């Protein structure tokens, strides 16, 4: 607790306040007030310290019980006078008590505090009070009192000696209790000094501490002498010095944030100064009380070290202040003016090296014995500072001879007026006004040179008109010299003669620029008022045709443009730009600009946008609508010019016509989006939808698989046929919008009908192609789709259904997919109406024209069907190759087991031969049982359960037949063996 690291905590607090934008050390005296969290912290530490004190007292009582325990004999006190031996024993006991009391008193008197701080003195008196009170309590024991009464009658001299020791014990016990009572009133203050969160807590603690010391001095019976009070105050001074030493480390002080370091050093100095100030304030109050004794202590003991440490803190504060002043001078402001980065960096490195000797000091600056070394080090520091000041002034002199910007230099001087810097350098800077004014005059001269060089061809921004650009450029030059001189005129330090010279140069340049602007504007006004009326007689529109051959392309390539002559466009551009610069422009130019903008944004662009969204079929179909729009717009290049009063009516009428045309085009596009959606749905339709396996993963057979595909195909084709019929309805609606008929056979839409019929054929082709390819990928995929069964049909192993039937069923699925296009009947030529059945040639049978004949003849459709057919054959061949593996068991069903076994039995083989034969059959049976029950070959699952069961039964039949033949000779041999045993038994 005594080394709670208050310095580090103070640094954290200061750093946190810096983050919040507050500085803890100002130019004037300021103290840091402890926040609520630090008050809670200190209160917790104080109460913890008290609790630890109680624990220590209890432990001391327990430890001192044996040391201070008086030996009390266990005797019957009533019988003692009649027993001379016992009386003699008690005399010895009293002598021991007196000796023990004297030893304890001497030990306590000789004890010293265990630490240099004030809390150690409280601990000393607490221990002394504990020991003496414990000893006094034992002397009040009833047995001890009775023994003393008995021995008073027997030998009063011994008792008088004991009572003298008890009296001395009582004296020191009362003194200890009194001292503890008064020191306890100071304990909280001592704790704040030792464990306070920051120097602000200590600063608040010193005045009340001194007041409490005054009260103790005035009313205490024992702490009212120099012998007692001076050591206590020395301990307080030591504690303050210790806190400062812990908080301020010269070796790391300058590596921290400068504001934080300054705040810490300043507060440390305030703590040390407050100690002395509070003492003299209390001393004065005590001397004013006539009855109180003087408070005159050895000032050297109390303040010599604190005063020295306060002076060291002041030196450190001055060092930090000097560093801050140098960094303020050689900062971004000076760099922006001089541009000499290299030289400024060199000076800053020299400034940083100022503190290197302090950081590398081999001694503690707060050690008073090193006072002379510290003063010598500070003298060297001040000498180095003066050298840097001289170098800085020389650098400033050289830099101001080649100023980069007078404005930046003047702003820098104004900032240095409000920023703490070195006084010598700041005063030197303030003398540079003449150099700044001279620099401003040079800038005005450079501006004049630029103006004279470029006034006939001024620099322009991108797409900027020449007159407005020239005026903007002249205004820019004027504002540049104007804003540079305005701050100069507000400075009283500027000499009148210099001020007049600068103002005169500025006025001359400003008048020249203003004359240039006025001349440019007046010339443009005169030219515009002269040329604009003749330019306004031109038609407001012009027609541009691209070089295309066909009539349709000619309609699409026809474009209207606003018939502005380049001169009019330039006048409009100048008008906009001059208005932005604050100039007035002719009303005629303003009106032309407004009409041009409105026309382009609300008519031409909308018409061109609608026309660009049409294809050739649209243009033919919408020719009447386009003709109406062009008829209204053609007034713009045939009858109207820019002076016409009918321009607003023309714009309104044309906008109405274009709006109607836009509506028709947008509705056509909406219907076409609906048709595209239906075609997309048709193209993505699944005509070969597989049955999904149920929860048991029981795959369907090939016939069930193909029947499911057929059912789903019929449903899908029915739905697609309805969508196909809806396409005709939508095209009829487009016809109604375009030509206002609903026949489905408009002549002007023949190409449009044909366009969509081609789209439908392309969609059906893609649909069939995609389904065939998907079916092919599914057949050759890794997931089984259907199963077939392998059975034994002796002497062959065959599939059920047979391979040719499987091939036919799968190929039929592909064929049906292509044949599905028969459901989509073709339209009659030049219409969107389905073609009815027709007689073809001499045949009586009616023929329905559909898309099948077109789709089935496409080469890529044929290639896809052939690829599926070949893959099916490959799958079936792979199945046959696998079944060849089962032919190794064909001996079981190709030979007649009865004949073969009887021939074997007729040879009367041995039992070993029977056993070999039976073992061979058992192995065959076991191999059959280990054969897989299912075999997946891409999409085909081959079911081998029935085949394996049949082969296993045949093997068992072979074993049973051979066993029956073995039964007869085995039984005969057993009977013969029994008879032989019986004969031998009788013998």
PDB file of C-alpha atoms in Angstrom, residues 141-377:
ATOM      1  CA  UNK A 141      -6.386 -10.917  37.415  1.00  0.00           C
ATOM      2  CA  UNK A 142      -8.188 -11.913  40.742  1.00  0.00           C
ATOM      3  CA  UNK A 143      -5.473 -14.402  41.674  1.00  0.00           C
ATOM      4  CA  UNK A 144      -2.769 -11.754  41.137  1.00  0.00           C
ATOM      5  CA  UNK A 145      -4.686  -9.252  43.254  1.00  0.00           C
ATOM      6  CA  UNK A 146      -5.162 -11.835  46.015  1.00  0.00           C
ATOM      7  CA  UNK A 147      -1.478 -12.775  45.950  1.00  0.00           C
ATOM      8  CA  UNK A 148      -0.495  -9.101  46.265  1.00  0.00           C
ATOM      9  CA  UNK A 149      -2.840  -8.677  49.272  1.00  0.00           C
ATOM     10  CA  UNK A 150      -1.411 -11.732  50.988  1.00  0.00           C
ATOM     11  CA  UNK A 151       2.160 -10.697  50.280  1.00  0.00           C
ATOM     12  CA  UNK A 152       1.440  -7.156  51.580  1.00  0.00           C
ATOM     13  CA  UNK A 153       0.792  -8.723  54.940  1.00  0.00           C
ATOM     14  CA  UNK A 154       3.721 -11.065  54.702  1.00  0.00           C
ATOM     15  CA  UNK A 155       6.427  -8.787  53.140  1.00  0.00           C
ATOM     16  CA  UNK A 156       5.391  -5.212  52.319  1.00  0.00           C
ATOM     17  CA  UNK A 157       8.840  -4.260  50.894  1.00  0.00           C
ATOM     18  CA  UNK A 158       8.584  -6.641  47.957  1.00  0.00           C
ATOM     19  CA  UNK A 159       5.080  -5.407  47.185  1.00  0.00           C
ATOM     20  CA  UNK A 160       6.256  -1.764  47.207  1.00  0.00           C
ATOM     21  CA  UNK A 161       8.922  -2.596  44.625  1.00  0.00           C
ATOM     22  CA  UNK A 162       6.316  -4.313  42.427  1.00  0.00           C
ATOM     23  CA  UNK A 163       3.938  -1.367  42.734  1.00  0.00           C
ATOM     24  CA  UNK A 164       6.698   0.983  41.555  1.00  0.00           C
ATOM     25  CA  UNK A 165       7.092  -1.132  38.389  1.00  0.00           C
ATOM     26  CA  UNK A 166       3.294  -1.199  37.942  1.00  0.00           C
ATOM     27  CA  UNK A 167       3.146   2.577  38.281  1.00  0.00           C
ATOM     28  CA  UNK A 168       5.758   3.004  35.554  1.00  0.00           C
ATOM     29  CA  UNK A 169       3.822   0.512  33.395  1.00  0.00           C
ATOM     30  CA  UNK A 170       0.630   2.501  33.909  1.00  0.00           C
ATOM     31  CA  UNK A 171       2.407   5.734  32.979  1.00  0.00           C
ATOM     32  CA  UNK A 172       3.669   4.406  29.640  1.00  0.00           C
ATOM     33  CA  UNK A 173       0.381   2.648  28.928  1.00  0.00           C
ATOM     34  CA  UNK A 174      -1.572   5.877  29.350  1.00  0.00           C
ATOM     35  CA  UNK A 175       0.950   7.690  27.179  1.00  0.00           C
ATOM     36  CA  UNK A 176       0.563   5.072  24.424  1.00  0.00           C
ATOM     37  CA  UNK A 177      -3.218   5.179  24.576  1.00  0.00           C
ATOM     38  CA  UNK A 178      -3.230   8.992  24.407  1.00  0.00           C
ATOM     39  CA  UNK A 179      -0.817   9.080  21.469  1.00  0.00           C
ATOM     40  CA  UNK A 180      -2.797   6.461  19.570  1.00  0.00           C
ATOM     41  CA  UNK A 181      -5.991   8.437  20.124  1.00  0.00           C
ATOM     42  CA  UNK A 182      -4.508  11.586  18.562  1.00  0.00           C
ATOM     43  CA  UNK A 183      -2.521   9.852  15.815  1.00  0.00           C
ATOM     44  CA  UNK A 184      -5.641   8.042  14.691  1.00  0.00           C
ATOM     45  CA  UNK A 185      -7.102  11.428  13.758  1.00  0.00           C
ATOM     46  CA  UNK A 186      -4.179  11.824  11.321  1.00  0.00           C
ATOM     47  CA  UNK A 187      -4.246   8.313   9.909  1.00  0.00           C
ATOM     48  CA  UNK A 188      -6.613   9.105   7.044  1.00  0.00           C
ATOM     49  CA  UNK A 189      -4.404  11.999   5.930  1.00  0.00           C
ATOM     50  CA  UNK A 190      -1.306   9.813   6.141  1.00  0.00           C
ATOM     51  CA  UNK A 191      -3.045   7.216   3.976  1.00  0.00           C
ATOM     52  CA  UNK A 192      -3.862   9.843   1.348  1.00  0.00           C
ATOM     53  CA  UNK A 193      -0.217  10.888   1.268  1.00  0.00           C
ATOM     54  CA  UNK A 194       0.925   7.290   0.849  1.00  0.00           C
ATOM     55  CA  UNK A 195      -1.707   5.901  -1.535  1.00  0.00           C
ATOM     56  CA  UNK A 196      -3.561   8.873  -3.055  1.00  0.00           C
ATOM     57  CA  UNK A 197      -4.507   8.289  -6.682  1.00  0.00           C
ATOM     58  CA  UNK A 198      -2.782  11.451  -7.906  1.00  0.00           C
ATOM     59  CA  UNK A 199      -1.183  14.670  -6.766  1.00  0.00           C
ATOM     60  CA  UNK A 200      -4.565  16.362  -6.681  1.00  0.00           C
ATOM     61  CA  UNK A 201      -5.560  14.169  -3.728  1.00  0.00           C
ATOM     62  CA  UNK A 202      -2.346  15.054  -1.908  1.00  0.00           C
ATOM     63  CA  UNK A 203      -2.816  18.785  -2.566  1.00  0.00           C
ATOM     64  CA  UNK A 204      -6.273  18.597  -1.017  1.00  0.00           C
ATOM     65  CA  UNK A 205      -4.914  16.587   1.921  1.00  0.00           C
ATOM     66  CA  UNK A 206      -2.021  18.858   3.021  1.00  0.00           C
ATOM     67  CA  UNK A 207      -4.056  21.843   4.402  1.00  0.00           C
ATOM     68  CA  UNK A 208      -6.399  19.713   6.547  1.00  0.00           C
ATOM     69  CA  UNK A 209      -3.417  17.596   7.635  1.00  0.00           C
ATOM     70  CA  UNK A 210      -1.586  20.694   8.835  1.00  0.00           C
ATOM     71  CA  UNK A 211      -4.734  21.841  10.638  1.00  0.00           C
ATOM     72  CA  UNK A 212      -4.998  18.451  12.336  1.00  0.00           C
ATOM     73  CA  UNK A 213      -1.340  18.644  13.360  1.00  0.00           C
ATOM     74  CA  UNK A 214      -2.067  22.053  14.881  1.00  0.00           C
ATOM     75  CA  UNK A 215      -4.940  20.595  16.928  1.00  0.00           C
ATOM     76  CA  UNK A 216      -2.770  17.713  18.103  1.00  0.00           C
ATOM     77  CA  UNK A 217      -0.024  20.195  19.046  1.00  0.00           C
ATOM     78  CA  UNK A 218      -2.450  22.272  21.053  1.00  0.00           C
ATOM     79  CA  UNK A 219      -4.389  19.609  23.029  1.00  0.00           C
ATOM     80  CA  UNK A 220      -2.145  16.564  23.147  1.00  0.00           C
ATOM     81  CA  UNK A 221      -0.245  15.818  26.399  1.00  0.00           C
ATOM     82  CA  UNK A 222       2.687  14.227  24.641  1.00  0.00           C
ATOM     83  CA  UNK A 223       2.810  15.526  21.002  1.00  0.00           C
ATOM     84  CA  UNK A 224       3.204  19.153  22.105  1.00  0.00           C
ATOM     85  CA  UNK A 225       7.002  19.198  22.129  1.00  0.00           C
ATOM     86  CA  UNK A 226       9.644  19.529  19.448  1.00  0.00           C
ATOM     87  CA  UNK A 227      11.020  16.091  20.311  1.00  0.00           C
ATOM     88  CA  UNK A 228       7.764  14.462  19.280  1.00  0.00           C
ATOM     89  CA  UNK A 229       6.377  16.781  16.597  1.00  0.00           C
ATOM     90  CA  UNK A 230       9.536  17.362  14.538  1.00  0.00           C
ATOM     91  CA  UNK A 231      10.202  13.654  13.831  1.00  0.00           C
ATOM     92  CA  UNK A 232       6.571  13.189  12.863  1.00  0.00           C
ATOM     93  CA  UNK A 233       6.676  16.122  10.443  1.00  0.00           C
ATOM     94  CA  UNK A 234       9.998  14.862   9.072  1.00  0.00           C
ATOM     95  CA  UNK A 235       8.250  11.609   8.244  1.00  0.00           C
ATOM     96  CA  UNK A 236       5.477  13.521   6.469  1.00  0.00           C
ATOM     97  CA  UNK A 237       8.061  15.454   4.450  1.00  0.00           C
ATOM     98  CA  UNK A 238       9.790  12.174   3.575  1.00  0.00           C
ATOM     99  CA  UNK A 239       6.485  10.713   2.367  1.00  0.00           C
ATOM    100  CA  UNK A 240       5.879  13.698   0.086  1.00  0.00           C
ATOM    101  CA  UNK A 241       9.380  13.452  -1.349  1.00  0.00           C
ATOM    102  CA  UNK A 242       8.948   9.730  -1.870  1.00  0.00           C
ATOM    103  CA  UNK A 243       5.714  10.227  -3.833  1.00  0.00           C
ATOM    104  CA  UNK A 244       7.385  12.812  -6.063  1.00  0.00           C
ATOM    105  CA  UNK A 245      10.381  10.540  -6.640  1.00  0.00           C
ATOM    106  CA  UNK A 246       8.100   7.636  -7.563  1.00  0.00           C
ATOM    107  CA  UNK A 247       6.025   9.715  -9.981  1.00  0.00           C
ATOM    108  CA  UNK A 248       8.807  11.592 -11.797  1.00  0.00           C
ATOM    109  CA  UNK A 249      11.596   9.650 -13.470  1.00  0.00           C
ATOM    110  CA  UNK A 250      13.921  11.910 -15.438  1.00  0.00           C
ATOM    111  CA  UNK A 251      15.074   8.980 -17.578  1.00  0.00           C
ATOM    112  CA  UNK A 252      11.564   8.436 -19.013  1.00  0.00           C
ATOM    113  CA  UNK A 253       9.876  11.793 -18.400  1.00  0.00           C
ATOM    114  CA  UNK A 254      10.706  13.293 -21.807  1.00  0.00           C
ATOM    115  CA  UNK A 255       9.636  10.176 -23.689  1.00  0.00           C
ATOM    116  CA  UNK A 256       6.020  10.639 -22.583  1.00  0.00           C
ATOM    117  CA  UNK A 257       3.502  13.104 -23.912  1.00  0.00           C
ATOM    118  CA  UNK A 258       4.788  16.601 -23.233  1.00  0.00           C
ATOM    119  CA  UNK A 259       1.487  17.971 -21.942  1.00  0.00           C
ATOM    120  CA  UNK A 260       1.118  15.016 -19.579  1.00  0.00           C
ATOM    121  CA  UNK A 261       4.721  15.386 -18.387  1.00  0.00           C
ATOM    122  CA  UNK A 262       4.315  19.146 -17.791  1.00  0.00           C
ATOM    123  CA  UNK A 263       1.136  18.560 -15.833  1.00  0.00           C
ATOM    124  CA  UNK A 264       2.782  15.908 -13.664  1.00  0.00           C
ATOM    125  CA  UNK A 265       5.881  17.999 -12.920  1.00  0.00           C
ATOM    126  CA  UNK A 266       3.820  21.101 -12.194  1.00  0.00           C
ATOM    127  CA  UNK A 267       1.582  19.218  -9.746  1.00  0.00           C
ATOM    128  CA  UNK A 268       4.600  17.659  -8.024  1.00  0.00           C
ATOM    129  CA  UNK A 269       6.115  21.138  -7.482  1.00  0.00           C
ATOM    130  CA  UNK A 270       2.764  22.384  -6.173  1.00  0.00           C
ATOM    131  CA  UNK A 271       2.644  19.520  -3.640  1.00  0.00           C
ATOM    132  CA  UNK A 272       6.112  20.315  -2.309  1.00  0.00           C
ATOM    133  CA  UNK A 273       5.392  24.053  -2.166  1.00  0.00           C
ATOM    134  CA  UNK A 274       2.016  23.490  -0.523  1.00  0.00           C
ATOM    135  CA  UNK A 275       3.746  21.622   2.308  1.00  0.00           C
ATOM    136  CA  UNK A 276       5.823  24.641   3.239  1.00  0.00           C
ATOM    137  CA  UNK A 277       3.060  27.180   2.619  1.00  0.00           C
ATOM    138  CA  UNK A 278       0.581  25.330   4.832  1.00  0.00           C
ATOM    139  CA  UNK A 279       3.145  25.074   7.589  1.00  0.00           C
ATOM    140  CA  UNK A 280       3.734  28.833   7.734  1.00  0.00           C
ATOM    141  CA  UNK A 281       0.009  29.555   7.554  1.00  0.00           C
ATOM    142  CA  UNK A 282      -0.595  27.287  10.582  1.00  0.00           C
ATOM    143  CA  UNK A 283       2.403  28.741  12.347  1.00  0.00           C
ATOM    144  CA  UNK A 284       1.008  32.228  11.952  1.00  0.00           C
ATOM    145  CA  UNK A 285      -2.365  31.170  13.344  1.00  0.00           C
ATOM    146  CA  UNK A 286      -0.725  29.505  16.374  1.00  0.00           C
ATOM    147  CA  UNK A 287       1.363  32.585  17.126  1.00  0.00           C
ATOM    148  CA  UNK A 288      -1.778  34.723  17.016  1.00  0.00           C
ATOM    149  CA  UNK A 289      -3.148  32.663  19.910  1.00  0.00           C
ATOM    150  CA  UNK A 290      -1.488  34.171  22.956  1.00  0.00           C
ATOM    151  CA  UNK A 291      -1.951  31.112  25.162  1.00  0.00           C
ATOM    152  CA  UNK A 292      -0.613  28.605  22.628  1.00  0.00           C
ATOM    153  CA  UNK A 293       3.023  27.636  22.519  1.00  0.00           C
ATOM    154  CA  UNK A 294       5.064  28.707  19.515  1.00  0.00           C
ATOM    155  CA  UNK A 295       5.321  26.446  16.468  1.00  0.00           C
ATOM    156  CA  UNK A 296       8.981  26.926  15.774  1.00  0.00           C
ATOM    157  CA  UNK A 297      10.692  23.785  14.431  1.00  0.00           C
ATOM    158  CA  UNK A 298      13.937  23.085  12.659  1.00  0.00           C
ATOM    159  CA  UNK A 299      13.172  24.339   9.158  1.00  0.00           C
ATOM    160  CA  UNK A 300      16.181  22.613   7.665  1.00  0.00           C
ATOM    161  CA  UNK A 301      14.870  19.218   8.712  1.00  0.00           C
ATOM    162  CA  UNK A 302      11.363  19.973   7.449  1.00  0.00           C
ATOM    163  CA  UNK A 303      11.932  21.910   4.221  1.00  0.00           C
ATOM    164  CA  UNK A 304      15.502  21.575   3.010  1.00  0.00           C
ATOM    165  CA  UNK A 305      14.842  18.509   0.856  1.00  0.00           C
ATOM    166  CA  UNK A 306      11.325  19.523  -0.204  1.00  0.00           C
ATOM    167  CA  UNK A 307      12.515  22.976  -1.255  1.00  0.00           C
ATOM    168  CA  UNK A 308      15.344  21.470  -3.271  1.00  0.00           C
ATOM    169  CA  UNK A 309      13.030  18.947  -4.950  1.00  0.00           C
ATOM    170  CA  UNK A 310      10.564  21.733  -5.738  1.00  0.00           C
ATOM    171  CA  UNK A 311      13.353  23.663  -7.453  1.00  0.00           C
ATOM    172  CA  UNK A 312      14.276  20.548  -9.477  1.00  0.00           C
ATOM    173  CA  UNK A 313      10.618  20.170 -10.493  1.00  0.00           C
ATOM    174  CA  UNK A 314      10.614  23.817 -11.570  1.00  0.00           C
ATOM    175  CA  UNK A 315      13.728  23.169 -13.664  1.00  0.00           C
ATOM    176  CA  UNK A 316      12.094  20.160 -15.310  1.00  0.00           C
ATOM    177  CA  UNK A 317       8.952  22.172 -15.961  1.00  0.00           C
ATOM    178  CA  UNK A 318      11.069  24.897 -17.587  1.00  0.00           C
ATOM    179  CA  UNK A 319      12.785  22.290 -19.769  1.00  0.00           C
ATOM    180  CA  UNK A 320       9.444  20.936 -20.945  1.00  0.00           C
ATOM    181  CA  UNK A 321       8.193  24.460 -21.559  1.00  0.00           C
ATOM    182  CA  UNK A 322      11.269  25.304 -23.652  1.00  0.00           C
ATOM    183  CA  UNK A 323      10.823  22.134 -25.724  1.00  0.00           C
ATOM    184  CA  UNK A 324       7.178  23.005 -26.355  1.00  0.00           C
ATOM    185  CA  UNK A 325       8.111  26.538 -27.414  1.00  0.00           C
ATOM    186  CA  UNK A 326      10.721  25.254 -29.868  1.00  0.00           C
ATOM    187  CA  UNK A 327       8.302  22.710 -31.349  1.00  0.00           C
ATOM    188  CA  UNK A 328       5.676  25.438 -31.712  1.00  0.00           C
ATOM    189  CA  UNK A 329       8.127  27.595 -33.660  1.00  0.00           C
ATOM    190  CA  UNK A 330       9.502  24.925 -35.972  1.00  0.00           C
ATOM    191  CA  UNK A 331       6.106  23.488 -36.830  1.00  0.00           C
ATOM    192  CA  UNK A 332       3.962  23.220 -39.973  1.00  0.00           C
ATOM    193  CA  UNK A 333       3.424  27.010 -40.122  1.00  0.00           C
ATOM    194  CA  UNK A 334       7.100  27.836 -40.520  1.00  0.00           C
ATOM    195  CA  UNK A 335       7.558  24.901 -42.898  1.00  0.00           C
ATOM    196  CA  UNK A 336       4.703  26.123 -45.144  1.00  0.00           C
ATOM    197  CA  UNK A 337       6.385  29.526 -45.415  1.00  0.00           C
ATOM    198  CA  UNK A 338      10.009  28.504 -45.884  1.00  0.00           C
ATOM    199  CA  UNK A 339       9.722  25.068 -47.477  1.00  0.00           C
ATOM    200  CA  UNK A 340      13.137  24.200 -46.050  1.00  0.00           C
ATOM    201  CA  UNK A 341      12.248  20.791 -44.643  1.00  0.00           C
ATOM    202  CA  UNK A 342      15.853  19.651 -44.286  1.00  0.00           C
ATOM    203  CA  UNK A 343      17.010  22.612 -42.198  1.00  0.00           C
ATOM    204  CA  UNK A 344      13.911  22.523 -39.955  1.00  0.00           C
ATOM    205  CA  UNK A 345      14.423  18.791 -39.340  1.00  0.00           C
ATOM    206  CA  UNK A 346      18.045  19.463 -38.357  1.00  0.00           C
ATOM    207  CA  UNK A 347      16.975  22.119 -35.848  1.00  0.00           C
ATOM    208  CA  UNK A 348      14.301  19.818 -34.407  1.00  0.00           C
ATOM    209  CA  UNK A 349      16.884  17.048 -33.992  1.00  0.00           C
ATOM    210  CA  UNK A 350      19.080  19.508 -32.107  1.00  0.00           C
ATOM    211  CA  UNK A 351      16.098  20.382 -29.895  1.00  0.00           C
ATOM    212  CA  UNK A 352      15.451  16.691 -29.226  1.00  0.00           C
ATOM    213  CA  UNK A 353      19.108  16.230 -28.235  1.00  0.00           C
ATOM    214  CA  UNK A 354      18.758  18.915 -25.540  1.00  0.00           C
ATOM    215  CA  UNK A 355      17.265  16.412 -23.107  1.00  0.00           C
ATOM    216  CA  UNK A 356      19.622  13.536 -23.882  1.00  0.00           C
ATOM    217  CA  UNK A 357      22.085  14.520 -21.067  1.00  0.00           C
ATOM    218  CA  UNK A 358      19.172  14.733 -18.630  1.00  0.00           C
ATOM    219  CA  UNK A 359      17.845  11.325 -19.656  1.00  0.00           C
ATOM    220  CA  UNK A 360      21.289   9.737 -19.410  1.00  0.00           C
ATOM    221  CA  UNK A 361      22.183  11.315 -16.055  1.00  0.00           C
ATOM    222  CA  UNK A 362      24.009   8.813 -13.832  1.00  0.00           C
ATOM    223  CA  UNK A 363      22.528  10.289 -10.621  1.00  0.00           C
ATOM    224  CA  UNK A 364      19.122  11.037  -9.188  1.00  0.00           C
ATOM    225  CA  UNK A 365      18.404  14.775  -9.637  1.00  0.00           C
ATOM    226  CA  UNK A 366      16.230  14.738  -6.488  1.00  0.00           C
ATOM    227  CA  UNK A 367      19.197  13.659  -4.370  1.00  0.00           C
ATOM    228  CA  UNK A 368      20.197  16.848  -2.543  1.00  0.00           C
ATOM    229  CA  UNK A 369      23.799  15.696  -2.353  1.00  0.00           C
ATOM    230  CA  UNK A 370      23.928  15.987  -6.180  1.00  0.00           C
ATOM    231  CA  UNK A 371      22.798  19.612  -6.168  1.00  0.00           C
ATOM    232  CA  UNK A 372      25.984  20.950  -7.748  1.00  0.00           C
ATOM    233  CA  UNK A 373      25.909  18.324 -10.551  1.00  0.00           C
ATOM    234  CA  UNK A 374      22.307  19.163 -11.324  1.00  0.00           C
ATOM    235  CA  UNK A 375      22.931  22.918 -11.433  1.00  0.00           C
ATOM    236  CA  UNK A 376      25.887  22.382 -13.767  1.00  0.00           C
ATOM    237  CA  UNK A 377      23.720  20.242 -16.037  1.00  0.00           C
TER     238      UNK A 377
END
